[in-house]
Short mmCIF file of C-alpha atoms in Angstrom, two decimals:
data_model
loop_
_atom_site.label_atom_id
_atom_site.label_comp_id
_atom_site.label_asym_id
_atom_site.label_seq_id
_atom_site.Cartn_x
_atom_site.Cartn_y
_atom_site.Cartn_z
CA UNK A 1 114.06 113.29 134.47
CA UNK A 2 116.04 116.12 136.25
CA UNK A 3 114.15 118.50 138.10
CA UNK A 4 115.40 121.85 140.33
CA UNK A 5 112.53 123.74 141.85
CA UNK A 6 113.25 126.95 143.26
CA UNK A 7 110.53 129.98 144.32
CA UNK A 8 109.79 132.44 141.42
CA UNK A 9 110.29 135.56 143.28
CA UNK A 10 110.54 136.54 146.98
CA UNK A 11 110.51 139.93 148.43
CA UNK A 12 112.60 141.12 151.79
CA UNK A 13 112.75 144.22 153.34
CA UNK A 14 116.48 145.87 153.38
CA UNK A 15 118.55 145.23 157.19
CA UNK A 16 115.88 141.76 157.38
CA UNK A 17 117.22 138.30 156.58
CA UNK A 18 115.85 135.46 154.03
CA UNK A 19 116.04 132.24 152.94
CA UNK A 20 115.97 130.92 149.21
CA UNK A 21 115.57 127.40 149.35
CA UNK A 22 116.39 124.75 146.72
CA UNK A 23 115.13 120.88 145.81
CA UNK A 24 116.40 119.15 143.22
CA UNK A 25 116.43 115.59 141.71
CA UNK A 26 118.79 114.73 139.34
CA UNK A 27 120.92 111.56 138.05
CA UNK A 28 124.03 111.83 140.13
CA UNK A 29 125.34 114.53 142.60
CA UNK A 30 128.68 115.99 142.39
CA UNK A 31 127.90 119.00 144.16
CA UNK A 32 125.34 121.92 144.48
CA UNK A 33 126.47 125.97 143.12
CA UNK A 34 124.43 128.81 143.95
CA UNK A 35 124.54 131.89 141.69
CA UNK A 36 123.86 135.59 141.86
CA UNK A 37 122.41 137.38 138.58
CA UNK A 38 122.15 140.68 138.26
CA UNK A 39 119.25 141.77 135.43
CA UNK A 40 121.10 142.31 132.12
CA UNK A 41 124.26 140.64 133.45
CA UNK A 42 125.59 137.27 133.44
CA UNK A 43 125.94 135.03 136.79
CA UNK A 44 128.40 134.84 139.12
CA UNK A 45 129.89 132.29 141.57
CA UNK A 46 128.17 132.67 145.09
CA UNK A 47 128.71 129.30 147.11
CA UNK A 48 129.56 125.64 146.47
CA UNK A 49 128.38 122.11 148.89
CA UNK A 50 128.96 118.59 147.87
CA UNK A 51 129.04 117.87 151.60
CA UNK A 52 126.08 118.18 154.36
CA UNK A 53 126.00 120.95 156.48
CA UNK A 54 126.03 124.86 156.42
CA UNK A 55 128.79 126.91 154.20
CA UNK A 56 129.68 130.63 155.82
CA UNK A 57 130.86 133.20 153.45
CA UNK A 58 130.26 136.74 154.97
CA UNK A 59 126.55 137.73 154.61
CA UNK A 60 126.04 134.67 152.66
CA UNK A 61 125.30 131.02 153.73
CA UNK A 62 124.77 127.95 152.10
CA UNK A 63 122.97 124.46 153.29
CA UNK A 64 122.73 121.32 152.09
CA UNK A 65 121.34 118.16 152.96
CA UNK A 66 122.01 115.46 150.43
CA UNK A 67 119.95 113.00 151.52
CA UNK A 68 116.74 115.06 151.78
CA UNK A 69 117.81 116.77 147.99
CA UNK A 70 117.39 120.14 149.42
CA UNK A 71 119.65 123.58 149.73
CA UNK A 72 119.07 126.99 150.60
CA UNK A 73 120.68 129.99 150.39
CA UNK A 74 120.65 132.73 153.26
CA UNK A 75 120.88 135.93 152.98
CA UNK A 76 121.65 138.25 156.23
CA UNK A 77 121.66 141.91 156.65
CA UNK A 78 119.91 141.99 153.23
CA UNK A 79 121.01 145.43 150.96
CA UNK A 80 119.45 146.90 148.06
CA UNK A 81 122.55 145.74 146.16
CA UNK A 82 121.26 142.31 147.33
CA UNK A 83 118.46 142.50 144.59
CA UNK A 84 118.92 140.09 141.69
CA UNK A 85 118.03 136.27 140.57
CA UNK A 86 119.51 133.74 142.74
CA UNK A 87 120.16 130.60 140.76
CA UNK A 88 120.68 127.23 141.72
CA UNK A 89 122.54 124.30 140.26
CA UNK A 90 123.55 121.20 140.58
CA UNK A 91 126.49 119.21 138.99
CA UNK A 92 125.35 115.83 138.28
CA UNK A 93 126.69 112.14 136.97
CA UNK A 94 128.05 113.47 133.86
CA UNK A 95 129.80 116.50 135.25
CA UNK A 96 127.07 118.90 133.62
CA UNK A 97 125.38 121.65 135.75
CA UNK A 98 121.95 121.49 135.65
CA UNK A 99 120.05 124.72 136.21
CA UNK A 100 116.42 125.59 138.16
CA UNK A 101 115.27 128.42 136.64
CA UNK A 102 116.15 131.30 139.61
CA UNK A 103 114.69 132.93 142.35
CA UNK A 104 114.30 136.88 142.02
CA UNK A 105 114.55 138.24 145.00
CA UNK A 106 113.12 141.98 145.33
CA UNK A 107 114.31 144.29 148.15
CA UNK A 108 112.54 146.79 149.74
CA UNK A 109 113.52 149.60 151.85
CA UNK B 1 141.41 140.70 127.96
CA UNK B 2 140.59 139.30 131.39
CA UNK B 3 138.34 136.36 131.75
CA UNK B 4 135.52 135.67 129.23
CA UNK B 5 134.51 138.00 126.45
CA UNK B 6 131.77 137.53 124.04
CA UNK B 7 130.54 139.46 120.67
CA UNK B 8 128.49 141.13 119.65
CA UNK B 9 126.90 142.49 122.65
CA UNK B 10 123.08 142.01 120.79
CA UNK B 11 122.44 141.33 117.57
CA UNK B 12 118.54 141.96 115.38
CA UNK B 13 118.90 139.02 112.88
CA UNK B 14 116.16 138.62 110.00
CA UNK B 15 114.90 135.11 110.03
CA UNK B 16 117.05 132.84 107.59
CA UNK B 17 120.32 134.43 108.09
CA UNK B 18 123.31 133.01 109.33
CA UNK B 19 124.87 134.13 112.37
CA UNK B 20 127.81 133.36 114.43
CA UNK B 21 128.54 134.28 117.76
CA UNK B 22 131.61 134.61 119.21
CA UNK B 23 133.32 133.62 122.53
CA UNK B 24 137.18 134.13 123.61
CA UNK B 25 138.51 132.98 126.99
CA UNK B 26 142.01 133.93 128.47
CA UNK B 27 142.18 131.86 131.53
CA UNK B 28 143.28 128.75 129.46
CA UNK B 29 140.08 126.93 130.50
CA UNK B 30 140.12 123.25 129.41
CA UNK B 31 136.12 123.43 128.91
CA UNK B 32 133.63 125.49 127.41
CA UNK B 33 130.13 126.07 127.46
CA UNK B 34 126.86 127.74 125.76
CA UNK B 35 123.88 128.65 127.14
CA UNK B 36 120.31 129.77 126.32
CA UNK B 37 118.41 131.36 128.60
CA UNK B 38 114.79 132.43 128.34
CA UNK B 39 111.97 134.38 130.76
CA UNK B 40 110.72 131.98 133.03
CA UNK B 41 113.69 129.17 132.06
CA UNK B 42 117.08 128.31 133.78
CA UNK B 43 120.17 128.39 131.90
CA UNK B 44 120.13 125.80 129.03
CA UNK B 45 123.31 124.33 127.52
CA UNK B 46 123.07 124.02 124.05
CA UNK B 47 126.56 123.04 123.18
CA UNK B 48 129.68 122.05 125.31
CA UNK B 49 133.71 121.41 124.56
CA UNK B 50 135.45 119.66 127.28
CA UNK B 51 138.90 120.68 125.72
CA UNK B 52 139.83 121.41 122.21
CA UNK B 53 138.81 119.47 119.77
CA UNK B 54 136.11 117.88 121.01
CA UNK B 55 132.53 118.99 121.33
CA UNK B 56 129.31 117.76 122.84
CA UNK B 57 124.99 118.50 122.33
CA UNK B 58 123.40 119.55 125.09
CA UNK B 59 120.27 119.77 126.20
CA UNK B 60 118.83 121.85 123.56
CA UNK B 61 121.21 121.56 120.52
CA UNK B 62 119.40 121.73 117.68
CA UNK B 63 119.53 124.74 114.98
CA UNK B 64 123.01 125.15 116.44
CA UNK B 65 126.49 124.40 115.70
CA UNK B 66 129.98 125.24 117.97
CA UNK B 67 133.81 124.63 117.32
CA UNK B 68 136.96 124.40 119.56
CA UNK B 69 139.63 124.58 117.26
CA UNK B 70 141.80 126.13 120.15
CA UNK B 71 141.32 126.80 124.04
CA UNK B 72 140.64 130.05 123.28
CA UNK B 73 137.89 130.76 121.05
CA UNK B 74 134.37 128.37 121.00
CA UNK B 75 132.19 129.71 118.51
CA UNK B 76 128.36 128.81 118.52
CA UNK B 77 126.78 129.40 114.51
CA UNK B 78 123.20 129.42 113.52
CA UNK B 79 123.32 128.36 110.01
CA UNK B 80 119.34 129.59 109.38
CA UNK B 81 118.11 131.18 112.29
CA UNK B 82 114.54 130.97 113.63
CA UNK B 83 112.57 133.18 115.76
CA UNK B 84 112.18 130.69 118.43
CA UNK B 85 115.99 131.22 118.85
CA UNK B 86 115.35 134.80 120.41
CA UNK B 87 117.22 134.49 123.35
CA UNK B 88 120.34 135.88 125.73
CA UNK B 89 123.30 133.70 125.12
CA UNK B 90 126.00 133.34 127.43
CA UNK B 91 129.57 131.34 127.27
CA UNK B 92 130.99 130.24 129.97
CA UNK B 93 134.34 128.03 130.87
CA UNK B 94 135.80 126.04 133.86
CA UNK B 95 139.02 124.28 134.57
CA UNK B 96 137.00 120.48 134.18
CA UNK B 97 139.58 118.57 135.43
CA UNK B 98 138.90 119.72 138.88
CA UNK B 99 136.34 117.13 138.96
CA UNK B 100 135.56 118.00 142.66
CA UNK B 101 134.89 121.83 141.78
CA UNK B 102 133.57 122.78 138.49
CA UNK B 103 132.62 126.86 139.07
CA UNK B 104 131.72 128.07 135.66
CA UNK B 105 132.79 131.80 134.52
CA UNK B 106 130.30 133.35 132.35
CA UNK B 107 130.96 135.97 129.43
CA UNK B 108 128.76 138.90 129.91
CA UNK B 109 125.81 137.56 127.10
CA UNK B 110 124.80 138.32 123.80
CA UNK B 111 121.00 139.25 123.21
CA UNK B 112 119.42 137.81 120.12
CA UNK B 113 116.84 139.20 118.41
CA UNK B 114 115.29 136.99 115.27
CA UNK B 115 112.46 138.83 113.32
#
């Protein structure tokens, strides 16, 4: 079957940096999204890999290492803003994303 | 409209009823997509349209039914619904044909409430 796993919930302290990591096996790999979620709002595009290595957008990084089925998301210079569900996905044989079932991450001052 | 727009917002349903929810994109999308998502769950396509005309099941299509008799519009109906199908709904679309890149917009959700 097709599996993401992805902590439940992680907690950071605002100004600190963290790290939301990401496994997955699924049929196929076409590439690997990560996306924020605000509560009571619907996700939006964060980050994109279908190659190995380390994605720099801003604040906001992005691994992957294909071989080892494994991502992570890092967040620098976290704000309070910052606080949401962090969702990872992965596009797979078919073309479909399949979902893990998000990371809330909680902020503290 | 800009983007992805979905209605109603939220919806109380009494068990039995038929309900139909409604999803209109402007960015002339070729696909289209419907989602479940529950506490605890990721996002779980029920239904998906890869360009008009043509539909597909998901992973969780049963009780369900969609459309895509234009780009536009993808309606997903629940011809008796269940409590089970309390959920937040969301539609989403992407330009498909960019194999290489398929980012997925989202409509902002409808809650479902079936009593």
């Amino acid at each position: 079957g097709q599996n993401i796993d992805q902590p439940t919930e992680m907690t950071a302290t605002e100004g600190a940096i963290v790290q939301i990591n990401c496994t997955y096996q699924t049929s196929g790999f076409n590439g690997l999204f990560w996306y924020q979620q605000h509560a009571g709002e619907a996700p939006t595009f964060l980050s994109y890999n279908v190659l190995d290595g380390l994605e720099e957008k801003g604040r906001f990084s992005s691994f992957l290492s294909r071989s080892k089925g494994y991502s992570y998301l890092l967040l620098k210079e976290l704000q309070m803003k910052d606080s949401a569900s962090y969702l990872c996905a992965v596009l797979d044989s078919n073309y479909q994303l399949i979902w893990g079932a998000g990371t809330k991450l909680i902020i503290k001052p | 409209i800009a983007g992805i727009t979905q209605a109603p917002t939220s919806q109380i349903l009494a068990a039995g009823r038929r309900m139909t929810l409604r999803c209109t994109q402007d960015m002339r999308h070729n696909a289209m997509y419907w989602y479940r998502q529950d506490l605890g769950l990721g996002l779980r396509l029920i239904h998906y349209s890869n360009t008009a005309g043509t539909t597909g099941k998901g992973e969780v299509p049963d009780g369900y039914s969609v459309s895509r008799a234009n780009t536009d519009d993808f309606p997903l109906t629940l011809a008796s619904a269940v409590p089970s199908q309390t959920s937040v709904y969301f539609c989403a679309s992407s330009d498909s044909r960019r194999f290489s890149y398929n980012e997925q917009f989202f409509g902002p959700g409808t809650r479902l409430t079936v009593l």
